[in-house]
Amino acid sequence: SDHIRLLDWDSNLLWNYTLSNPQFRLHHDVTYMPNGNILAIAWEGIPYATCIQNGRDPANLGSSVVWSEIILEIEPHFPDSSTIVWQWRAWDHLVQDFDSTHANFGTVSQHPELIDLNYLGVEPAGSPDWLHFNSVAYNPALDQIILGSE
């Protein structure tokens, strides 16, 4: 869904957040944090040319965009506004071994902390759905975010 809604016990709308445009779109999961903020998963559209500049194999690009992932920490301001206080972009944590003349070149196996830009996952080559996060959780005891992906 493109919306996050907080309701009271009588189903009255307390707060609404929408993120749906050509570059970003909420999807799958959110989690409420102890500080009252909300962690949300969103797709981030990365243009074809940016993918190539960062070392994506053109054989794995079938459309004009690749949907990467972003995690947002949203501070609600009741009743109808918010502030994004923190974000994590998968696109900022890449490695690729396809083309040494492009950004992020390195040996994938030597960088387990990074994401292989040419990883195909469960989707066929050319699919714009690249990583596909499904769930997000927060562990306050360790101050860690946990993600689930296909």
PDB file of C-alpha atoms in Angstrom:
ATOM      1  CA  SER A   1       0.000   0.000   0.000  1.00  0.00           C
ATOM      2  CA  ASP A   2       1.052   3.602  -0.545  1.00  0.00           C
ATOM      3  CA  HIS A   3      -0.346   4.752   2.808  1.00  0.00           C
ATOM      4  CA  ILE A   4       0.405   4.429   6.495  1.00  0.00           C
ATOM      5  CA  ARG A   5      -2.576   5.168   8.695  1.00  0.00           C
ATOM      6  CA  LEU A   6      -2.786   5.306  12.483  1.00  0.00           C
ATOM      7  CA  LEU A   7      -6.261   4.673  13.854  1.00  0.00           C
ATOM      8  CA  ASP A   8      -7.670   4.749  17.362  1.00  0.00           C
ATOM      9  CA  TRP A   9      -9.573   1.788  18.823  1.00  0.00           C
ATOM     10  CA  ASP A  10     -12.804   3.126  17.300  1.00  0.00           C
ATOM     11  CA  SER A  11     -11.225   3.249  13.821  1.00  0.00           C
ATOM     12  CA  ASN A  12     -10.984   7.040  13.775  1.00  0.00           C
ATOM     13  CA  LEU A  13      -8.101   8.269  11.629  1.00  0.00           C
ATOM     14  CA  LEU A  14      -5.394   9.869  13.793  1.00  0.00           C
ATOM     15  CA  TRP A  15      -2.641  10.268  11.186  1.00  0.00           C
ATOM     16  CA  ASN A  16      -2.058   9.498   7.526  1.00  0.00           C
ATOM     17  CA  TYR A  17       1.157   9.321   5.491  1.00  0.00           C
ATOM     18  CA  THR A  18       1.281   8.727   1.747  1.00  0.00           C
ATOM     19  CA  LEU A  19       4.340   8.113  -0.410  1.00  0.00           C
ATOM     20  CA  SER A  20       3.570   7.251  -4.011  1.00  0.00           C
ATOM     21  CA  ASN A  21       5.275   8.985  -6.914  1.00  0.00           C
ATOM     22  CA  PRO A  22       7.490   7.978  -9.848  1.00  0.00           C
ATOM     23  CA  GLN A  23      10.600   7.837  -7.619  1.00  0.00           C
ATOM     24  CA  PHE A  24       9.335   6.396  -4.296  1.00  0.00           C
ATOM     25  CA  ARG A  25       6.528   4.073  -3.245  1.00  0.00           C
ATOM     26  CA  LEU A  26       5.733   2.550   0.147  1.00  0.00           C
ATOM     27  CA  HIS A  27       5.276  -1.211   0.127  1.00  0.00           C
ATOM     28  CA  HIS A  28       4.793  -4.303   2.287  1.00  0.00           C
ATOM     29  CA  ASP A  29       5.627  -3.477   5.893  1.00  0.00           C
ATOM     30  CA  VAL A  30       6.031  -0.895   8.645  1.00  0.00           C
ATOM     31  CA  THR A  31       6.904  -1.163  12.315  1.00  0.00           C
ATOM     32  CA  TYR A  32       6.214   1.124  15.233  1.00  0.00           C
ATOM     33  CA  MET A  33       9.293   2.140  17.240  1.00  0.00           C
ATOM     34  CA  PRO A  34       9.496   2.789  21.004  1.00  0.00           C
ATOM     35  CA  ASN A  35      10.157   6.502  20.351  1.00  0.00           C
ATOM     36  CA  GLY A  36       6.827   6.804  18.491  1.00  0.00           C
ATOM     37  CA  ASN A  37       8.411   6.924  15.039  1.00  0.00           C
ATOM     38  CA  ILE A  38       7.600   4.492  12.263  1.00  0.00           C
ATOM     39  CA  LEU A  39      10.026   2.470  10.146  1.00  0.00           C
ATOM     40  CA  ALA A  40       8.731   1.894   6.622  1.00  0.00           C
ATOM     41  CA  ILE A  41       9.950   0.070   3.523  1.00  0.00           C
ATOM     42  CA  ALA A  42       9.769   1.926   0.214  1.00  0.00           C
ATOM     43  CA  TRP A  43      10.852   1.239  -3.323  1.00  0.00           C
ATOM     44  CA  GLU A  44      13.246   3.774  -4.821  1.00  0.00           C
ATOM     45  CA  GLY A  45      13.259   4.043  -8.600  1.00  0.00           C
ATOM     46  CA  ILE A  46      16.795   4.158  -9.988  1.00  0.00           C
ATOM     47  CA  PRO A  47      16.979   5.299 -13.644  1.00  0.00           C
ATOM     48  CA  TYR A  48      18.499   3.022 -16.298  1.00  0.00           C
ATOM     49  CA  ALA A  49      21.475   5.348 -16.919  1.00  0.00           C
ATOM     50  CA  THR A  50      22.328   5.479 -13.198  1.00  0.00           C
ATOM     51  CA  CYS A  51      22.242   1.682 -13.061  1.00  0.00           C
ATOM     52  CA  ILE A  52      24.712   1.449 -15.951  1.00  0.00           C
ATOM     53  CA  GLN A  53      27.006   4.109 -14.406  1.00  0.00           C
ATOM     54  CA  ASN A  54      27.117   2.039 -11.224  1.00  0.00           C
ATOM     55  CA  GLY A  55      28.055  -1.203 -12.995  1.00  0.00           C
ATOM     56  CA  ARG A  56      24.730  -2.977 -13.585  1.00  0.00           C
ATOM     57  CA  ASP A  57      24.967  -5.461 -16.465  1.00  0.00           C
ATOM     58  CA  PRO A  58      22.714  -4.074 -19.258  1.00  0.00           C
ATOM     59  CA  ALA A  59      21.564  -7.661 -19.956  1.00  0.00           C
ATOM     60  CA  ASN A  60      19.844  -7.508 -16.543  1.00  0.00           C
ATOM     61  CA  LEU A  61      17.976  -4.284 -17.330  1.00  0.00           C
ATOM     62  CA  GLY A  62      14.679  -4.631 -19.099  1.00  0.00           C
ATOM     63  CA  SER A  63      12.989  -1.334 -18.338  1.00  0.00           C
ATOM     64  CA  SER A  64      13.805   2.300 -17.725  1.00  0.00           C
ATOM     65  CA  VAL A  65      14.047   1.845 -13.948  1.00  0.00           C
ATOM     66  CA  VAL A  66      15.248  -0.585 -11.284  1.00  0.00           C
ATOM     67  CA  TRP A  67      13.317  -0.580  -8.018  1.00  0.00           C
ATOM     68  CA  SER A  68      15.867  -0.487  -5.223  1.00  0.00           C
ATOM     69  CA  GLU A  69      14.942  -0.305  -1.529  1.00  0.00           C
ATOM     70  CA  ILE A  70      14.977   2.410   1.076  1.00  0.00           C
ATOM     71  CA  ILE A  71      14.113   2.297   4.784  1.00  0.00           C
ATOM     72  CA  LEU A  72      12.558   5.452   6.216  1.00  0.00           C
ATOM     73  CA  GLU A  73      12.158   6.480   9.844  1.00  0.00           C
ATOM     74  CA  ILE A  74       9.136   8.751   9.894  1.00  0.00           C
ATOM     75  CA  GLU A  75       8.225  10.996  12.819  1.00  0.00           C
ATOM     76  CA  PRO A  76       4.450  11.557  12.764  1.00  0.00           C
ATOM     77  CA  HIS A  77       3.127  15.053  13.474  1.00  0.00           C
ATOM     78  CA  PHE A  78      -0.534  14.654  14.240  1.00  0.00           C
ATOM     79  CA  PRO A  79      -2.908  14.933  12.504  1.00  0.00           C
ATOM     80  CA  ASP A  80      -1.492  15.129   8.971  1.00  0.00           C
ATOM     81  CA  SER A  81       2.212  15.873   8.620  1.00  0.00           C
ATOM     82  CA  SER A  82       5.523  14.154   9.285  1.00  0.00           C
ATOM     83  CA  THR A  83       9.293  14.427   9.152  1.00  0.00           C
ATOM     84  CA  ILE A  84      11.685  11.837   7.759  1.00  0.00           C
ATOM     85  CA  VAL A  85      14.330  11.795  10.499  1.00  0.00           C
ATOM     86  CA  TRP A  86      16.532   9.014   9.090  1.00  0.00           C
ATOM     87  CA  GLN A  87      16.881   6.894   5.978  1.00  0.00           C
ATOM     88  CA  TRP A  88      18.928   3.968   4.730  1.00  0.00           C
ATOM     89  CA  ARG A  89      19.333   3.434   0.969  1.00  0.00           C
ATOM     90  CA  ALA A  90      20.367   0.071  -0.430  1.00  0.00           C
ATOM     91  CA  TRP A  91      21.849   2.024  -3.345  1.00  0.00           C
ATOM     92  CA  ASP A  92      24.486   3.490  -1.002  1.00  0.00           C
ATOM     93  CA  HIS A  93      25.862  -0.001  -0.222  1.00  0.00           C
ATOM     94  CA  LEU A  94      26.783  -1.556  -3.576  1.00  0.00           C
ATOM     95  CA  VAL A  95      29.555  -3.644  -5.075  1.00  0.00           C
ATOM     96  CA  GLN A  96      29.809  -5.041  -8.599  1.00  0.00           C
ATOM     97  CA  ASP A  97      32.350  -7.131 -10.472  1.00  0.00           C
ATOM     98  CA  PHE A  98      30.884  -6.663 -13.958  1.00  0.00           C
ATOM     99  CA  ASP A  99      32.776  -3.593 -15.205  1.00  0.00           C
ATOM    100  CA  SER A 100      35.967  -2.181 -13.680  1.00  0.00           C
ATOM    101  CA  THR A 101      35.435   1.177 -15.423  1.00  0.00           C
ATOM    102  CA  HIS A 102      32.264   1.897 -13.453  1.00  0.00           C
ATOM    103  CA  ALA A 103      31.508   2.837  -9.870  1.00  0.00           C
ATOM    104  CA  ASN A 104      31.418   0.297  -7.046  1.00  0.00           C
ATOM    105  CA  PHE A 105      33.806  -2.145  -8.748  1.00  0.00           C
ATOM    106  CA  GLY A 106      35.234  -4.777  -6.429  1.00  0.00           C
ATOM    107  CA  THR A 107      35.317  -8.461  -5.655  1.00  0.00           C
ATOM    108  CA  VAL A 108      31.816  -9.320  -4.491  1.00  0.00           C
ATOM    109  CA  SER A 109      32.939 -12.206  -2.269  1.00  0.00           C
ATOM    110  CA  GLN A 110      35.340  -9.895  -0.408  1.00  0.00           C
ATOM    111  CA  HIS A 111      32.562  -7.441   0.513  1.00  0.00           C
ATOM    112  CA  PRO A 112      29.813  -9.252   2.449  1.00  0.00           C
ATOM    113  CA  GLU A 113      28.791  -5.872   3.904  1.00  0.00           C
ATOM    114  CA  LEU A 114      27.740  -4.690   0.430  1.00  0.00           C
ATOM    115  CA  ILE A 115      24.999  -5.682  -2.022  1.00  0.00           C
ATOM    116  CA  ASP A 116      25.901  -7.148  -5.414  1.00  0.00           C
ATOM    117  CA  LEU A 117      24.364  -4.791  -7.972  1.00  0.00           C
ATOM    118  CA  ASN A 118      24.077  -7.666 -10.447  1.00  0.00           C
ATOM    119  CA  TYR A 119      22.302 -10.035  -8.057  1.00  0.00           C
ATOM    120  CA  LEU A 120      19.159 -11.279  -9.776  1.00  0.00           C
ATOM    121  CA  GLY A 121      17.318 -12.828  -6.836  1.00  0.00           C
ATOM    122  CA  VAL A 122      14.107 -14.671  -7.584  1.00  0.00           C
ATOM    123  CA  GLU A 123      13.026 -12.358 -10.387  1.00  0.00           C
ATOM    124  CA  PRO A 124      14.000 -13.029 -14.013  1.00  0.00           C
ATOM    125  CA  ALA A 125      16.748 -10.977 -15.670  1.00  0.00           C
ATOM    126  CA  GLY A 126      15.342  -7.651 -16.775  1.00  0.00           C
ATOM    127  CA  SER A 127      12.769  -7.400 -14.000  1.00  0.00           C
ATOM    128  CA  PRO A 128      12.677  -3.945 -12.386  1.00  0.00           C
ATOM    129  CA  ASP A 129      11.975  -5.617  -9.004  1.00  0.00           C
ATOM    130  CA  TRP A 130      15.563  -6.076  -7.845  1.00  0.00           C
ATOM    131  CA  LEU A 131      15.784  -6.714  -4.070  1.00  0.00           C
ATOM    132  CA  HIS A 132      12.178  -6.872  -2.868  1.00  0.00           C
ATOM    133  CA  PHE A 133      12.182  -6.369   0.896  1.00  0.00           C
ATOM    134  CA  ASN A 134       9.127  -7.896   2.560  1.00  0.00           C
ATOM    135  CA  SER A 135       9.417  -7.078   6.247  1.00  0.00           C
ATOM    136  CA  VAL A 136      11.042  -4.690   8.686  1.00  0.00           C
ATOM    137  CA  ALA A 137      11.422  -5.069  12.456  1.00  0.00           C
ATOM    138  CA  TYR A 138      13.218  -3.142  15.158  1.00  0.00           C
ATOM    139  CA  ASN A 139      15.064  -4.619  18.142  1.00  0.00           C
ATOM    140  CA  PRO A 140      15.265  -1.869  20.797  1.00  0.00           C
ATOM    141  CA  ALA A 141      17.565  -3.878  23.090  1.00  0.00           C
ATOM    142  CA  LEU A 142      20.238  -3.954  20.370  1.00  0.00           C
ATOM    143  CA  ASP A 143      19.124  -0.812  18.502  1.00  0.00           C
ATOM    144  CA  GLN A 144      19.080  -2.833  15.281  1.00  0.00           C
ATOM    145  CA  ILE A 145      16.804  -2.984  12.267  1.00  0.00           C
ATOM    146  CA  ILE A 146      16.069  -6.385  10.757  1.00  0.00           C
ATOM    147  CA  LEU A 147      14.916  -6.779   7.151  1.00  0.00           C
ATOM    148  CA  GLY A 148      13.379  -9.738   5.342  1.00  0.00           C
ATOM    149  CA  SER A 149      13.857 -10.125   1.603  1.00  0.00           C
ATOM    150  CA  GLU A 150      12.907 -12.638  -1.073  1.00  0.00           C
TER     151      GLU A 150
END
